[in-house]
Tab-separated table of N, CA and C in Angstrom:
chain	number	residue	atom	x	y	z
Y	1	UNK	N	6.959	-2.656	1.972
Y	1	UNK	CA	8.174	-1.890	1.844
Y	1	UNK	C	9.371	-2.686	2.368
Y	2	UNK	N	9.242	-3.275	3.558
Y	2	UNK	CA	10.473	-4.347	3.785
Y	2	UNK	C	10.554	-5.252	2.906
Y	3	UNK	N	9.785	-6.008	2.297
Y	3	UNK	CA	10.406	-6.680	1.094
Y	3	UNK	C	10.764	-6.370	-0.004
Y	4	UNK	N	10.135	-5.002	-0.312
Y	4	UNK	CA	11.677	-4.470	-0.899
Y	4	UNK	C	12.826	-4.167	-0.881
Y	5	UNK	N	12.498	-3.807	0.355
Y	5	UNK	CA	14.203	-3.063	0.697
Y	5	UNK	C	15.009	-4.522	1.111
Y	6	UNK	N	14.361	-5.260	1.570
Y	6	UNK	CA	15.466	-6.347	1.427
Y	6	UNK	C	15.766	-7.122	-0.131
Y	7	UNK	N	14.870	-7.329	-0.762
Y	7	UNK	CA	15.392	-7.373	-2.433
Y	7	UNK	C	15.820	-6.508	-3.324
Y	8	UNK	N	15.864	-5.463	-2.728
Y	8	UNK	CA	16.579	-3.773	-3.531
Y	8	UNK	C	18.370	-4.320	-4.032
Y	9	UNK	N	19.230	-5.068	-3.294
Y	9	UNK	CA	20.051	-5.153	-3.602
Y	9	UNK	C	20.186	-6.429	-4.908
Y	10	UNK	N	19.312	-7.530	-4.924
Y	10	UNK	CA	18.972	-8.417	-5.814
Y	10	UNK	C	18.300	-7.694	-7.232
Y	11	UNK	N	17.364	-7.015	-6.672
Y	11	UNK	CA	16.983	-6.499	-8.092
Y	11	UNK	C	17.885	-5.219	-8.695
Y	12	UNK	N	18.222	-5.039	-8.275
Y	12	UNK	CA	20.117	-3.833	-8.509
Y	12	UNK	C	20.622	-4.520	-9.642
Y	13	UNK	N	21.321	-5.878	-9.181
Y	13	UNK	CA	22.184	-6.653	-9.492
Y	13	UNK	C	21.273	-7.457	-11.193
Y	14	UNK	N	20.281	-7.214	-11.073
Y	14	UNK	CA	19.632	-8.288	-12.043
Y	14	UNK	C	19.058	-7.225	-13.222
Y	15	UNK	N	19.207	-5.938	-12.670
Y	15	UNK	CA	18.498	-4.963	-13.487
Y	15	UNK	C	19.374	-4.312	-14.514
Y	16	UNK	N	20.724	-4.628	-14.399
Y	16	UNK	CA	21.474	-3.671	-15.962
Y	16	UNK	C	21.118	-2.401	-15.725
Y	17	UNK	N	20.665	-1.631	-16.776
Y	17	UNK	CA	20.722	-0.431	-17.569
Y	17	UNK	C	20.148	0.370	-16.502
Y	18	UNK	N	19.152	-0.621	-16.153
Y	18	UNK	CA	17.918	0.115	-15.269
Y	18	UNK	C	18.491	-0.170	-13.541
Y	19	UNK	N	19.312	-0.213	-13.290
Y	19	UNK	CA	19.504	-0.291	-11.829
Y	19	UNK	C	19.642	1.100	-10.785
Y	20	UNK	N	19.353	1.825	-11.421
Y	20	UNK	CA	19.916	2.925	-11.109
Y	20	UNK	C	17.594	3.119	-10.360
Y	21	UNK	N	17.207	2.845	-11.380
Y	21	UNK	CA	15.238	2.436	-10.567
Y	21	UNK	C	15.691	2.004	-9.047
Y	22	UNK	N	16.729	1.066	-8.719
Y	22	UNK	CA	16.330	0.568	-7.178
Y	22	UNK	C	17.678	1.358	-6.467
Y	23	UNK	N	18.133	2.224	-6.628
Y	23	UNK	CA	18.684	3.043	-5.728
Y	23	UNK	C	18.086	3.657	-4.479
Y	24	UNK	N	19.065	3.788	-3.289
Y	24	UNK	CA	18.178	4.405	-2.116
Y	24	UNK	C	18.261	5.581	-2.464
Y	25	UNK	N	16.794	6.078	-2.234
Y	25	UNK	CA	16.532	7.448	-2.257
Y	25	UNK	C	17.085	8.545	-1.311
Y	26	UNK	N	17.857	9.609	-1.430
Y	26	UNK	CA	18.513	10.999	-1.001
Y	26	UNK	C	17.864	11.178	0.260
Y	27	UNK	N	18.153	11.800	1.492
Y	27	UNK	CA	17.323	12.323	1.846
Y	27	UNK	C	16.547	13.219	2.153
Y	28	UNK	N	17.008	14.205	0.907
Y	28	UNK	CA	15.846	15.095	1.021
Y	28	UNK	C	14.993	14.480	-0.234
Y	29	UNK	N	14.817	13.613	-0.826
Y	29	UNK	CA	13.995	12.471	-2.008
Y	29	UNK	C	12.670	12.167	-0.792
Y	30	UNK	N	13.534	11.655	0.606
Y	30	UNK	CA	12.398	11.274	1.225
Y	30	UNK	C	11.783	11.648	1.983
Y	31	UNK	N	12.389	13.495	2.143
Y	31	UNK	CA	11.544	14.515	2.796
Y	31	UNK	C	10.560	14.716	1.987
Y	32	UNK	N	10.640	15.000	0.931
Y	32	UNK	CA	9.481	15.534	-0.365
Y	32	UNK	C	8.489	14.222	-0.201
Y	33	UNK	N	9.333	13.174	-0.379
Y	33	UNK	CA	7.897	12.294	-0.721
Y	33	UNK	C	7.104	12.098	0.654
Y	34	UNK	N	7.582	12.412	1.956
Y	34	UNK	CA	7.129	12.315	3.202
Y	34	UNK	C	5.735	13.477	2.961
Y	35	UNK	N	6.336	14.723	2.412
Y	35	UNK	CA	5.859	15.910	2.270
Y	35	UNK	C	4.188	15.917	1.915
Y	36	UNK	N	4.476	15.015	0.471
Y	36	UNK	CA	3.553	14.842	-0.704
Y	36	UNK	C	2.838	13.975	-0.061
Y	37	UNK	N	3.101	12.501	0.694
Y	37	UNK	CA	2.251	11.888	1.984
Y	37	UNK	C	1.613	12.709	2.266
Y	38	UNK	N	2.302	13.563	3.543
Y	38	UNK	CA	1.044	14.274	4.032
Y	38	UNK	C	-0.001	15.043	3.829
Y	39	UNK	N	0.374	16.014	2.287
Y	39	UNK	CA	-0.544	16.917	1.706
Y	39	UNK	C	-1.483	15.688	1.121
Y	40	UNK	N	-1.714	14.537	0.829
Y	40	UNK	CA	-2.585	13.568	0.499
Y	40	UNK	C	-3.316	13.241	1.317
Y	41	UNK	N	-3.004	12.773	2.349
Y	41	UNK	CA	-3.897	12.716	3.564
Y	41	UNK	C	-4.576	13.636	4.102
Y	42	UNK	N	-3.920	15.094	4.283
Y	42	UNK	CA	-4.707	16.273	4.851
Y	42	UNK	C	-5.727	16.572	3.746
Y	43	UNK	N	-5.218	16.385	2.208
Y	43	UNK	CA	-6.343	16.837	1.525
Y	43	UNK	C	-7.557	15.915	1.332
Y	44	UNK	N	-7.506	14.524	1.553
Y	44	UNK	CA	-8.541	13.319	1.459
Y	44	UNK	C	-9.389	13.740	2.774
Y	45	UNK	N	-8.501	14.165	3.749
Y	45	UNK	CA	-9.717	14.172	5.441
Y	45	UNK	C	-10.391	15.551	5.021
Y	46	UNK	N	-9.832	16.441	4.425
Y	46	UNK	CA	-10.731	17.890	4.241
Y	46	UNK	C	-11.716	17.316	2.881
Y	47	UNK	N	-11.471	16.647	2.312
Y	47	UNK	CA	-12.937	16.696	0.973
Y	47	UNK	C	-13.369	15.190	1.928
Y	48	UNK	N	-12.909	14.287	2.603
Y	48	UNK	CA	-14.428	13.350	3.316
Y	48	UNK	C	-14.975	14.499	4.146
Y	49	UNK	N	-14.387	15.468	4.612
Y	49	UNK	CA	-15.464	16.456	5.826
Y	49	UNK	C	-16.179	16.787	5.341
Y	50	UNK	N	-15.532	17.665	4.046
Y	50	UNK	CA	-17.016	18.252	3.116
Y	50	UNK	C	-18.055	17.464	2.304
Y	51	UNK	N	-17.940	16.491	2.286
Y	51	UNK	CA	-18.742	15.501	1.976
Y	51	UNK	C	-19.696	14.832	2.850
Y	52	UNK	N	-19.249	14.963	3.900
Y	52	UNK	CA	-19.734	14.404	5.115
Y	52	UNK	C	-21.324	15.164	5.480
Y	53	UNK	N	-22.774	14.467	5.407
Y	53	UNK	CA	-24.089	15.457	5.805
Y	53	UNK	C	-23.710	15.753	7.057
Y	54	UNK	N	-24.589	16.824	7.092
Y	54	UNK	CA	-24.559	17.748	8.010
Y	54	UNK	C	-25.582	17.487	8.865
Y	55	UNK	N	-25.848	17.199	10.432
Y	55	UNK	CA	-27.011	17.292	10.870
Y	55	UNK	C	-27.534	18.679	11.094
């Protein structure tokens, strides 16, 4: 992620039409995706539990 964000302004500049792809994200852009993080993780540790034998 740091090497993007330090080439975010290079690839801006080189991208035309499409520059608007390396914009910094809002921050509520990076509450949600913080959000969507965590419901990924909580849901991967609840299906390894249930997966997990049982003694």
């Amino acid at each position: 992620m740091a090497d993007y964000l330090a080439q975010r302004g290079e690839l801006t500049a080189e991208a035309g039409q499409l520059a608007s792809l390396f914009r910094e994200p809002t921050l509520q852009e990076q509450f949600d995706q913080t959000g969507r993080e965590l419901l990924l993780v909580l849901g991967m540790e609840l299906v390894h539990r249930s997966t997990r034998p049982r003694p």
